Coordinates of C-alpha atoms in Angstrom, one line a residue:
Chain A
M1 CA -7.4 42.2 35.5
E2 CA -4.7 40.5 37.4
H3 CA -1.2 41.7 37.6
S4 CA 0.2 38.3 36.4
Y5 CA -1.9 38.7 33.2
F6 CA -0.1 42.0 32.3
Q7 CA 3.2 40.4 33.2
D8 CA 2.5 37.6 30.6
R9 CA 1.5 40.1 28.0
L10 CA 4.5 42.4 28.4
S11 CA 6.8 40.3 26.3
A12 CA 4.4 40.6 23.2
Y13 CA 3.8 44.3 24.0
H14 CA 7.6 44.8 24.0
D15 CA 7.7 43.3 20.5
N16 CA 4.7 45.4 19.4
E17 CA 2.7 42.3 18.6
L18 CA -0.4 43.1 20.6
P19 CA -3.7 44.0 19.1
L20 CA -4.3 47.7 19.3
Q21 CA -7.1 47.3 22.0
E22 CA -5.0 45.1 24.2
K23 CA -1.9 47.3 23.7
V24 CA -3.8 50.3 25.1
V25 CA -5.0 48.5 28.1
V26 CA -1.4 47.0 28.8
E27 CA 0.0 50.6 28.3
E28 CA -2.4 51.9 31.0
H29 CA -1.4 49.3 33.5
V30 CA 2.4 49.7 32.9
R31 CA 1.9 53.5 33.7
G32 CA 0.8 52.6 37.2
C33 CA 2.8 49.5 37.9
A34 CA 6.5 50.0 38.7
E35 CA 7.1 46.1 38.5
C36 CA 5.8 45.8 35.1
E37 CA 7.7 49.0 34.0
K38 CA 10.9 47.4 35.4
L39 CA 10.2 44.2 33.4
L40 CA 9.9 46.1 30.4
E41 CA 13.3 47.7 30.9
E42 CA 14.8 44.4 31.4
Y43 CA 13.4 43.2 28.1
A44 CA 14.9 46.3 26.4
K45 CA 18.2 45.5 28.1
L46 CA 18.1 41.9 26.9
D47 CA 17.6 43.1 23.4
Q48 CA 20.7 45.2 23.8
L49 CA 22.6 42.4 25.3
V50 CA 21.8 40.1 22.3
A51 CA 22.9 42.9 20.1
E52 CA 26.1 43.4 22.0
H53 CA 27.0 39.9 22.9
G54 CA 25.2 37.8 20.3
Q55 CA 27.6 38.9 17.6
L56 CA 30.5 36.6 16.4
A57 CA 34.1 38.2 16.5
D58 CA 36.0 38.7 13.3
S59 CA 38.5 36.1 13.0
D60 CA 40.6 34.3 10.3
Y61 CA 38.2 31.4 10.8
W62 CA 35.7 33.2 8.5
E63 CA 38.3 33.5 5.7
K64 CA 39.3 29.9 6.1
A65 CA 35.6 28.9 6.1
A66 CA 35.0 30.9 2.9
Q67 CA 37.8 29.4 1.2
K68 CA 36.7 25.9 2.0
I69 CA 33.3 26.8 0.5
D70 CA 35.0 28.1 -2.6
R71 CA 36.9 24.9 -2.9
A72 CA 33.7 23.0 -2.6
I73 CA 32.0 25.0 -5.3
A74 CA 35.1 24.8 -7.5
A75 CA 34.9 21.0 -7.1
G76 CA 31.4 20.9 -7.9
G77 CA 31.1 18.5 -4.9
Q78 CA 28.4 18.2 -2.4
T79 CA 28.7 17.9 1.3
E80 CA 27.8 15.1 3.6
I81 CA 24.6 16.9 4.4
D82 CA 23.6 16.8 0.9
H83 CA 23.8 13.0 0.6
T84 CA 21.9 12.4 3.8
L85 CA 19.3 14.8 2.8
T86 CA 18.7 13.0 -0.4
H87 CA 18.7 9.8 1.5
R88 CA 16.2 11.0 3.9
R89 CA 13.7 11.9 1.1
R90 CA 14.3 8.6 -0.7
S91 CA 13.6 6.7 2.4
G92 CA 10.0 8.0 2.6
L93 CA 6.9 5.9 2.7
S94 CA 6.4 5.8 -1.1
W95 CA 9.8 4.1 -1.5
K96 CA 9.1 1.6 1.2
L97 CA 5.8 0.9 -0.4
L98 CA 7.3 0.5 -3.8
A99 CA 9.9 -1.9 -2.5
A100 CA 7.3 -4.0 -0.7
A101 CA 5.0 -4.0 -3.7
A102 CA 7.8 -5.1 -6.1
S103 CA 8.7 -7.9 -3.8
V104 CA 5.1 -9.1 -3.8
V105 CA 5.0 -8.9 -7.6
I106 CA 8.2 -10.6 -8.0
V107 CA 7.4 -13.4 -5.6
G108 CA 4.0 -13.9 -7.2
Y109 CA 5.4 -13.8 -10.6
I110 CA 8.2 -16.4 -9.9
G111 CA 5.7 -18.5 -8.0
I112 CA 3.5 -18.7 -11.2
N113 CA 6.2 -19.1 -13.6
K114 CA 8.6 -21.3 -11.5
D115 CA 9.2 -23.6 -14.3
K116 CA 10.8 -20.8 -16.3
F117 CA 12.8 -19.4 -13.5
L118 CA 14.2 -22.5 -11.8
T119 CA 16.5 -24.5 -13.8
P120 CA 16.4 -28.3 -13.5
D121 CA 19.5 -28.3 -11.3
K122 CA 18.1 -25.6 -9.0
Q123 CA 14.6 -27.1 -8.5
V124 CA 14.1 -28.6 -5.2
P125 CA 12.8 -32.1 -4.9
M126 CA 10.2 -31.2 -2.4
I127 CA 7.4 -31.9 -4.8
A128 CA 8.4 -35.5 -4.9
A129 CA 6.6 -36.0 -1.5
P130 CA 3.1 -36.5 -2.9
S131 CA 4.3 -39.1 -5.2
V132 CA 4.2 -41.8 -2.5
P133 CA 1.4 -44.1 -3.4
T134 CA -1.4 -43.8 -0.8
S135 CA -4.2 -45.9 0.5
R136 CA -6.3 -44.4 -2.3
D137 CA -4.3 -46.2 -5.0
S138 CA -6.5 -48.4 -7.1
E139 CA -6.4 -52.0 -7.7
D140 CA -4.8 -51.4 -11.0
Y141 CA -1.9 -49.8 -9.5
R142 CA -1.4 -52.5 -6.9
K143 CA -1.5 -55.1 -9.7
S144 CA 1.0 -53.2 -11.8
Q145 CA 3.3 -52.7 -8.8
A146 CA 3.1 -56.4 -8.0
E147 CA 4.0 -57.2 -11.6
S148 CA 7.0 -54.9 -11.7
D149 CA 10.4 -56.2 -10.8
Q150 CA 12.5 -55.2 -7.9
R151 CA 14.0 -52.3 -9.8
Q152 CA 10.7 -50.8 -10.2
T153 CA 10.0 -51.0 -6.5
Q154 CA 13.2 -49.1 -5.7
P155 CA 12.1 -45.8 -7.2
N156 CA 9.0 -46.0 -4.8
V157 CA 11.4 -46.5 -1.9
K158 CA 13.3 -43.6 -3.3
A159 CA 10.1 -41.5 -3.5
K160 CA 9.3 -42.6 0.0
Q161 CA 12.7 -41.5 1.2
D162 CA 12.2 -38.1 -0.5
A163 CA 8.9 -37.9 1.3
G164 CA 10.3 -39.0 4.5
G165 CA 13.3 -36.6 4.2
A166 CA 11.0 -33.7 4.4
T167 CA 9.8 -34.8 7.8
G168 CA 13.0 -36.5 8.9
K169 CA 11.6 -40.0 8.7
T170 CA 14.5 -41.7 6.8
E171 CA 15.7 -44.1 9.5
N172 CA 13.3 -46.9 8.5
L173 CA 14.5 -47.3 5.0
P174 CA 16.3 -50.5 4.1
E175 CA 19.9 -50.2 3.6
E176 CA 19.8 -51.3 0.0
A177 CA 17.5 -48.6 -0.8
S178 CA 19.6 -46.1 1.0
G179 CA 22.5 -47.1 -1.2
E180 CA 20.5 -46.5 -4.4
I181 CA 19.5 -43.1 -3.0
E182 CA 23.0 -42.1 -2.7
K183 CA 23.9 -43.4 -6.1
S184 CA 21.0 -41.4 -7.6
N185 CA 22.0 -38.3 -5.8
A186 CA 25.4 -38.6 -7.3
A187 CA 24.4 -39.0 -10.9
P188 CA 24.6 -36.2 -13.3
R189 CA 21.5 -35.1 -14.8
K190 CA 22.4 -35.1 -18.5
E191 CA 23.4 -38.8 -18.3
L192 CA 20.2 -39.6 -16.7
A193 CA 18.2 -37.9 -19.4
S194 CA 20.0 -39.8 -22.2
K195 CA 19.1 -43.1 -20.5
P196 CA 15.5 -42.8 -19.4
A197 CA 14.3 -46.4 -19.9
Q198 CA 17.1 -48.7 -19.1
K199 CA 15.8 -51.9 -17.7
E200 CA 18.9 -53.8 -16.6
S201 CA 20.4 -51.3 -14.3
T202 CA 18.5 -50.2 -11.2
A203 CA 20.4 -46.9 -10.9
P204 CA 19.2 -45.2 -14.2
I205 CA 15.7 -45.9 -13.4
T206 CA 16.1 -44.2 -10.0
K207 CA 18.1 -41.5 -11.5
D208 CA 15.5 -41.0 -14.2
L209 CA 13.0 -40.6 -11.6
K210 CA 15.1 -38.1 -9.7
G211 CA 15.9 -36.3 -12.9
E212 CA 12.2 -35.9 -14.0
V213 CA 11.3 -34.8 -10.6
K214 CA 13.8 -32.0 -10.9
D215 CA 12.7 -31.1 -14.5
E216 CA 9.0 -31.3 -13.8
L217 CA 7.9 -29.9 -10.6
A218 CA 4.3 -30.9 -11.3
V219 CA 4.7 -34.3 -12.5
P220 CA 7.3 -36.3 -10.5
Q221 CA 4.9 -39.1 -9.9
S222 CA 4.0 -39.6 -13.5
I223 CA 7.6 -40.4 -14.4
D224 CA 7.7 -43.1 -11.9
L225 CA 4.3 -44.5 -12.8
G226 CA 4.9 -43.9 -16.4
N227 CA 8.0 -46.2 -16.6
S228 CA 6.0 -49.0 -15.0
F229 CA 3.0 -48.4 -17.2
Q230 CA 5.0 -48.1 -20.4
K231 CA 5.9 -51.7 -20.0
S232 CA 2.4 -52.9 -19.6
Q233 CA 0.9 -50.4 -22.1
P234 CA 2.9 -50.5 -25.3
A235 CA 1.3 -47.5 -27.0
P236 CA 1.6 -44.4 -24.8
A237 CA -0.5 -41.6 -25.6
P238 CA 0.9 -38.2 -26.6
A239 CA 0.3 -36.8 -23.1
M240 CA 2.4 -39.7 -21.6
S241 CA 5.2 -39.4 -24.1
A242 CA 5.4 -35.7 -23.2
L243 CA 5.8 -36.6 -19.5
T244 CA 8.5 -39.1 -20.2
S245 CA 10.4 -37.0 -22.6
D246 CA 14.1 -36.3 -21.8
S247 CA 14.1 -32.8 -23.3
A248 CA 12.8 -30.0 -21.1
E249 CA 11.9 -27.9 -24.1
S250 CA 10.1 -30.5 -26.0
L251 CA 8.2 -31.3 -22.9
K252 CA 7.1 -27.8 -22.4
L253 CA 5.9 -27.7 -26.0
R254 CA 4.1 -30.8 -25.9
R255 CA 2.5 -29.8 -22.5
A256 CA 1.4 -26.5 -24.2
S257 CA -0.2 -28.4 -27.1
N258 CA -1.7 -30.9 -24.8
E259 CA -3.5 -28.1 -22.9
A260 CA -4.4 -26.4 -26.2
A261 CA -6.1 -29.6 -27.3
I262 CA -7.8 -29.9 -23.9
L263 CA -9.2 -26.3 -24.0
D264 CA -10.0 -26.1 -27.6
A265 CA -12.0 -29.2 -27.7
Q266 CA -14.4 -28.2 -25.0
S267 CA -15.0 -31.8 -24.8
P268 CA -13.6 -34.7 -22.6
P269 CA -9.8 -34.8 -22.6
P270 CA -8.1 -37.2 -25.0
D271 CA -8.0 -40.7 -23.7
T272 CA -4.4 -41.4 -23.2
G273 CA -5.1 -45.0 -22.3
L274 CA -3.5 -44.5 -18.9
G275 CA -4.9 -46.3 -15.8
L276 CA -6.6 -44.9 -12.8
A277 CA -3.4 -45.3 -10.7
H278 CA -1.6 -42.9 -13.1
W279 CA -4.2 -40.2 -12.8
T280 CA -4.6 -40.5 -9.1
A281 CA -0.9 -40.2 -8.5
L282 CA -0.8 -37.3 -11.0
R283 CA -3.6 -35.6 -9.1
D284 CA -1.8 -36.1 -5.8
S285 CA 1.4 -34.5 -7.1
L286 CA -0.5 -31.7 -8.7
L287 CA -2.7 -30.7 -5.8
P288 CA -0.1 -28.9 -3.7
L289 CA 1.3 -27.1 -6.8
A290 CA -2.1 -25.9 -8.1
D291 CA -2.9 -24.7 -4.6
A292 CA 0.3 -22.9 -4.4
E293 CA -0.2 -21.2 -7.8
H294 CA -3.6 -20.2 -6.7
K295 CA -2.4 -18.6 -3.5
A296 CA 0.4 -16.9 -5.5
K297 CA -2.2 -15.5 -7.9
N298 CA -4.1 -14.1 -5.0
V299 CA -1.0 -12.6 -3.5
L300 CA -0.2 -11.0 -7.0
E301 CA -3.7 -9.5 -7.2
L302 CA -3.4 -8.0 -3.8
G303 CA 0.0 -6.6 -4.8
K304 CA -1.4 -5.2 -7.9
T305 CA -4.2 -3.5 -6.0
V306 CA -1.9 -2.0 -3.5
I307 CA 0.7 -0.8 -5.8
S308 CA -1.4 0.2 -8.8
G309 CA 0.3 3.1 -10.3
Y310 CA 3.7 2.1 -9.1
D311 CA 4.7 -1.2 -10.8
K312 CA 4.5 -1.5 -14.5
A313 CA 4.5 -5.2 -14.3
A314 CA 1.4 -5.1 -12.2
R315 CA -0.4 -3.2 -14.9
K316 CA 0.3 -6.0 -17.4
P317 CA -1.6 -9.1 -16.2
S318 CA -1.2 -10.2 -19.7
R319 CA 2.3 -11.0 -19.2
L320 CA 1.2 -13.6 -16.7
A321 CA -1.5 -14.9 -18.9
A322 CA 0.8 -15.1 -22.0
T323 CA 2.6 -18.2 -20.8
T324 CA 2.3 -21.2 -23.0
E325 CA 2.8 -23.6 -20.2
P326 CA -0.3 -25.6 -19.3
S327 CA -1.3 -24.5 -15.8
P328 CA -1.3 -27.1 -12.9
D329 CA -5.1 -26.5 -12.7
S330 CA -5.6 -27.6 -16.2
R331 CA -3.6 -30.7 -15.7
L332 CA -5.2 -31.4 -12.4
A333 CA -8.6 -31.0 -14.0
E334 CA -7.7 -33.6 -16.6
A335 CA -6.5 -35.9 -13.9
C336 CA -9.6 -35.4 -11.8
Y337 CA -11.7 -36.0 -14.9
W338 CA -10.2 -39.3 -15.5
I339 CA -10.3 -40.4 -11.9
A340 CA -13.9 -39.7 -11.8
K341 CA -14.4 -41.4 -15.2
L342 CA -12.4 -44.5 -14.3
S343 CA -12.9 -45.0 -10.7
K344 CA -15.3 -47.5 -9.4
Q345 CA -15.5 -46.1 -5.9
P346 CA -18.2 -43.6 -5.4
E347 CA -16.2 -41.7 -2.8
E348 CA -13.2 -41.3 -5.0
K349 CA -15.4 -40.4 -7.8
S350 CA -17.3 -37.6 -5.8
Q351 CA -14.0 -36.3 -4.5
A352 CA -12.6 -35.9 -8.0
I353 CA -15.6 -34.1 -9.1
A354 CA -15.6 -31.8 -6.0
T355 CA -12.0 -31.0 -6.9
L356 CA -13.0 -30.3 -10.5
R357 CA -15.7 -27.8 -9.2
Q358 CA -13.1 -26.1 -7.1
I359 CA -10.9 -25.7 -10.2
G360 CA -13.8 -24.4 -12.3
E361 CA -14.6 -21.7 -9.6
R362 CA -11.1 -20.3 -9.6
A363 CA -10.0 -20.9 -13.2
N364 CA -10.0 -18.5 -16.0
D365 CA -13.0 -18.4 -18.4
S366 CA -11.8 -21.0 -21.1
L367 CA -10.7 -23.5 -18.4
K368 CA -13.9 -22.7 -16.4
A369 CA -16.1 -23.5 -19.4
T370 CA -14.2 -26.7 -20.3
V371 CA -14.3 -28.0 -16.7
Q372 CA -18.0 -27.2 -16.5
N373 CA -18.5 -29.3 -19.6
W374 CA -16.7 -32.2 -18.1
I375 CA -18.7 -32.1 -15.0
K376 CA -21.8 -32.1 -16.9
E377 CA -20.6 -35.1 -18.9
L378 CA -19.6 -36.9 -15.8
A379 CA -22.9 -36.1 -14.0
A380 CA -24.8 -37.7 -17.1
P381 CA -26.0 -41.1 -16.6
Chain B
M1 CA -4.6 20.0 26.2
A2 CA -1.3 19.9 28.0
E3 CA 1.8 20.2 25.7
T4 CA 4.0 17.2 25.8
P5 CA 7.7 17.1 25.0
G6 CA 6.9 14.9 22.0
D7 CA 4.4 17.6 20.7
K8 CA 7.2 20.1 21.1
R9 CA 9.6 18.0 19.1
R10 CA 7.1 17.5 16.3
E11 CA 6.4 21.0 16.0
F12 CA 10.2 22.0 16.0
L13 CA 10.7 19.2 13.4
A14 CA 7.8 20.1 11.2
P15 CA 8.9 20.9 7.7
P16 CA 8.8 24.7 7.2
T17 CA 5.6 25.8 5.5
E18 CA 7.1 28.6 3.5
L19 CA 9.9 26.7 1.9
V20 CA 9.4 24.5 -1.0
G21 CA 10.4 21.0 -1.1
G22 CA 11.9 20.5 2.5
G23 CA 15.5 21.3 1.3
E24 CA 15.5 19.4 -2.0
E25 CA 14.2 22.3 -4.1
M26 CA 15.3 25.8 -4.0
P27 CA 13.2 28.5 -2.3
K28 CA 11.7 31.2 -4.5
S29 CA 13.5 34.4 -4.8
G30 CA 12.4 37.5 -2.8
V31 CA 10.7 35.6 0.0
S32 CA 10.9 38.7 2.2
G33 CA 10.4 41.2 -0.6
E34 CA 13.6 42.9 0.5
V35 CA 15.3 44.7 -2.5
A36 CA 19.1 44.1 -3.0
K37 CA 21.6 46.9 -2.6
P38 CA 23.2 47.8 -6.0
A39 CA 26.7 46.4 -5.0
E40 CA 25.2 43.1 -4.0
R41 CA 23.0 43.0 -7.2
K42 CA 26.3 43.4 -9.2
L43 CA 27.8 40.5 -7.4
V44 CA 24.8 38.2 -8.0
E45 CA 24.7 39.1 -11.7
A46 CA 28.3 38.4 -12.0
A47 CA 27.9 35.1 -10.3
Q48 CA 25.0 34.3 -12.6
N49 CA 27.4 34.7 -15.4
G50 CA 29.8 32.3 -13.9
D51 CA 32.1 34.5 -11.9
K52 CA 33.1 32.3 -8.9
K53 CA 35.0 35.2 -7.3
A54 CA 31.8 37.4 -7.3
F55 CA 30.1 34.4 -5.5
G56 CA 33.0 34.3 -3.1
E57 CA 32.3 37.9 -2.1
L58 CA 28.7 37.0 -1.5
I59 CA 29.8 34.3 0.8
R60 CA 32.2 36.6 2.8
L61 CA 29.4 39.2 3.1
H62 CA 26.8 36.8 4.5
Q63 CA 28.5 33.8 6.0
K64 CA 29.0 35.0 9.6
R65 CA 25.4 36.2 10.0
L66 CA 24.2 32.9 8.4
F67 CA 26.6 30.8 10.7
R68 CA 25.2 32.6 13.8
Y69 CA 21.6 31.9 12.8
I70 CA 22.3 28.2 11.9
Y71 CA 24.3 27.7 15.0
G72 CA 21.5 29.1 17.1
L73 CA 19.1 26.5 15.6
V74 CA 21.3 23.4 15.5
G75 CA 23.4 24.2 18.6
S76 CA 26.5 22.5 17.1
F77 CA 29.5 24.2 15.6
D78 CA 30.4 21.3 13.3
Q79 CA 26.9 20.8 12.0
A80 CA 26.4 24.5 11.6
E81 CA 29.7 24.8 9.5
D82 CA 28.5 21.9 7.3
I83 CA 25.0 23.3 6.8
V84 CA 26.3 26.8 5.9
Q85 CA 28.8 25.3 3.4
D86 CA 26.1 23.2 1.9
A87 CA 23.8 26.0 1.6
F88 CA 26.3 28.2 -0.3
V89 CA 27.2 25.2 -2.6
R90 CA 23.5 24.7 -3.4
A91 CA 22.9 28.4 -3.8
Y92 CA 25.7 28.6 -6.3
G93 CA 24.3 25.6 -8.2
A94 CA 20.9 27.4 -8.4
I95 CA 22.2 31.0 -8.7
K96 CA 20.7 31.5 -12.2
T97 CA 17.2 30.9 -11.0
F98 CA 17.6 33.7 -8.4
R99 CA 16.3 37.1 -9.3
A100 CA 19.1 39.6 -8.8
E101 CA 16.8 42.5 -7.9
Y102 CA 16.0 40.9 -4.5
S103 CA 18.3 40.7 -1.5
F104 CA 20.5 37.7 -1.4
Y105 CA 20.4 36.9 2.4
P106 CA 16.8 36.0 2.8
W107 CA 17.3 33.5 0.0
I108 CA 20.5 31.8 1.3
S109 CA 19.2 31.9 4.9
T110 CA 16.0 30.1 3.7
I111 CA 18.1 27.4 2.0
A112 CA 20.3 27.1 5.1
R113 CA 17.2 26.9 7.4
N114 CA 15.7 24.2 5.3
L115 CA 18.9 22.1 5.6
A116 CA 19.1 22.9 9.3
F117 CA 15.7 21.7 10.0
N118 CA 16.0 18.7 7.9
H119 CA 19.3 17.9 9.7
V120 CA 17.7 18.3 13.1
N121 CA 14.8 16.0 11.9
R122 CA 17.2 13.5 10.6
E123 CA 19.4 13.4 13.7
G124 CA 16.3 12.6 15.8
R125 CA 16.9 14.9 18.7
K126 CA 14.0 13.4 20.7
E127 CA 16.2 12.1 23.4
S128 CA 18.4 15.2 23.9
L129 CA 15.3 17.4 23.6
D130 CA 13.4 15.3 26.3
K131 CA 16.4 15.5 28.6
I132 CA 16.6 19.2 28.2
V133 CA 13.0 19.6 28.9
E134 CA 13.2 17.3 31.9
K135 CA 16.5 18.8 33.2
G136 CA 15.5 22.3 32.6
F137 CA 17.8 25.3 32.3
D138 CA 21.4 24.5 33.0
P139 CA 23.7 26.9 31.3
V140 CA 26.8 25.9 33.3
S141 CA 27.0 22.5 31.7
T142 CA 27.0 23.9 28.2
D143 CA 30.2 23.6 26.3
L144 CA 30.5 25.9 23.3
G145 CA 33.5 24.1 21.9
P146 CA 35.0 25.8 18.9
L147 CA 32.6 28.7 19.1
D148 CA 34.4 30.1 22.2
K149 CA 37.3 31.2 19.8
L150 CA 34.8 33.3 17.9
L151 CA 33.7 35.1 21.0
S152 CA 35.9 38.0 22.0
K153 CA 34.4 38.6 25.6
E154 CA 33.4 36.4 28.5
A155 CA 30.0 37.9 28.4
D156 CA 29.6 36.7 24.8
S157 CA 30.4 33.2 26.0
R158 CA 28.0 33.6 28.9
F159 CA 25.2 34.6 26.5
Y160 CA 25.8 31.9 24.2
R161 CA 26.0 29.3 26.9
A162 CA 22.7 30.6 28.2
L163 CA 21.1 30.5 24.7
M164 CA 22.3 26.9 24.0
S165 CA 21.0 25.7 27.3
L166 CA 17.5 26.8 26.4
P167 CA 15.1 23.9 25.5
V168 CA 15.3 23.8 21.5
T169 CA 11.6 24.8 21.2
Y170 CA 12.2 28.1 23.1
R171 CA 15.6 28.6 21.6
S172 CA 14.3 28.3 17.9
V173 CA 11.7 30.9 18.6
F174 CA 14.2 33.3 20.3
V175 CA 16.7 32.8 17.4
L176 CA 14.1 33.5 14.8
R177 CA 12.9 36.6 16.6
H178 CA 16.3 38.1 17.7
F179 CA 18.7 36.9 15.0
E180 CA 16.4 37.0 12.0
D181 CA 14.0 39.7 13.1
M182 CA 10.9 37.7 12.2
D183 CA 7.6 38.7 13.6
Y184 CA 5.2 36.4 15.4
V185 CA 3.3 35.5 12.5
Q186 CA 6.3 34.6 10.4
I187 CA 7.7 32.5 13.3
A188 CA 4.3 30.8 13.7
S189 CA 4.1 30.1 10.0
Y190 CA 7.5 28.6 9.8
L191 CA 7.3 26.5 12.9
K192 CA 3.7 25.5 12.2
I193 CA 2.5 26.6 15.6
P194 CA -0.1 29.2 16.7
P195 CA 1.1 32.8 17.1
G196 CA 0.0 32.5 20.8
T197 CA 2.5 29.7 21.3
V198 CA 5.2 31.8 19.7
D199 CA 4.2 34.6 22.3
S200 CA 4.4 32.1 25.3
R201 CA 7.6 30.5 24.2
L202 CA 9.3 33.8 23.7
F203 CA 8.1 34.9 27.0
R204 CA 9.6 31.9 28.7
A205 CA 12.9 32.0 26.8
R206 CA 13.3 35.7 27.9
Q207 CA 12.4 34.8 31.5
M208 CA 15.1 32.1 31.6
L209 CA 17.8 34.2 30.0
M210 CA 17.1 37.2 32.1
K211 CA 17.3 35.0 35.2
E212 CA 20.6 33.5 34.1
L213 CA 22.1 36.8 32.8
K214 CA 20.7 39.0 35.5
D215 CA 24.1 40.6 36.4
L216 CA 24.7 41.6 32.7
L217 CA 21.4 43.4 32.5

């Protein structure tokens, strides 16, 4: 064997850490090798040096340090090290995962139950954007729009402004309309709620539109159209009255009963006597909300999968299902049903049925069954 | 496979295997199996009955050795001071769980060692370690700070300067072997490295120290 091999092994030999067989071989080599013998002596001297110079001197430092520890014990306190150690353990992966999962659950839950969490004053008017009448509006709507007075056109301008505001396209609005917008922005919500149907003043109608948009994320358009349709249709159906209610609580209750009626009947939704334009506008306003809720549910499901075992809320999906609010999907389904029923344009009809099918695919069992029944009925000659 | 500085750091910073809870929980009594001397046993039993003075005696018996050990691991006077203090505070809090028939020092040193390794881990010594590995052995630049006051001779200071200049992976093995009398298997188990690596690191640590302290040998 090479001399360097024995040099490398001498440290372990000195510590008596070599296996017996190797120890014997190294011993034999050391007996005949002056260099290795000297190295072994140096190891022994180093041990001695550590023993001699590795000790710390006696000093009053030790008594002071001991007294400091005594005081810390007497105070029952913990040192800085203690806190940081605790912090280190708590900043492990499990805590980060828990925090992320909790965020997902909270965001998802709020997304689904936004009506509960957002007070009317806090709700953003972004949902007003879809309320702009589109080229898909029917003849009925155009007629009713033409019949309505100037006050009734101003809310639409307001709605356009809301829609344009989101994309920064407000510069083309007439000055008069802009003035109305400013007025409506300044009006308090309660005052508006108490005057939902004033005809003589333009401001209350605009305010009412704004107020209802804030109250009802899902149905801003219906308020606007509802005012115009109420004039031409003297006997509004229960669903319509719910939409035009000035009480958020009664509105929720009526919506809940409305959905219950829809789901329980397993038959066509009650004919509210509303025109195609109403349902089209309602559908347009509900589409983004229904999509958002669907996505939020997906995120929630993902969150529940990731954090199962961590978050109690994730183990209680019934909390989400327990809401008595009619879901955007159920209202969207109702709107699509009536569009398909009332529309005379095949393209619009088929589009409504396609949306119904989408809802049926992603809906829960009861709504799915209802929607399928409606589709069957619509498909029947 | 070639060993990189990063590997060395991970090994050094790996949580000790023989210790429970990485510093959060107390280690078991009698890790070393060493039996307590009667006088020490009496102090422990008195401390278990709430006698803080008796625990103070235990502190004074072991603090110097414990400090030297922890200083050898962390290489900082202030941090070693904090860790030793925290170890005794924790030990007092858990003294009733300690079995008095066993020697006290292995228990308190295990607590302090846990704290020291967690401390090193938390401080994230990657940069300093890489610098040391890259820079190599440079005992002259090492400043011992307040420790110098606890060293009575110039030779003592030279020894500690040389020790503190070792790369932390070499120093930890050397300290565990020479200050705590651990064998290779114990060191390997504690640092989660193979016994052969303990052997080679100790060999290199000795070579470096002997080269630097040649005139003292």
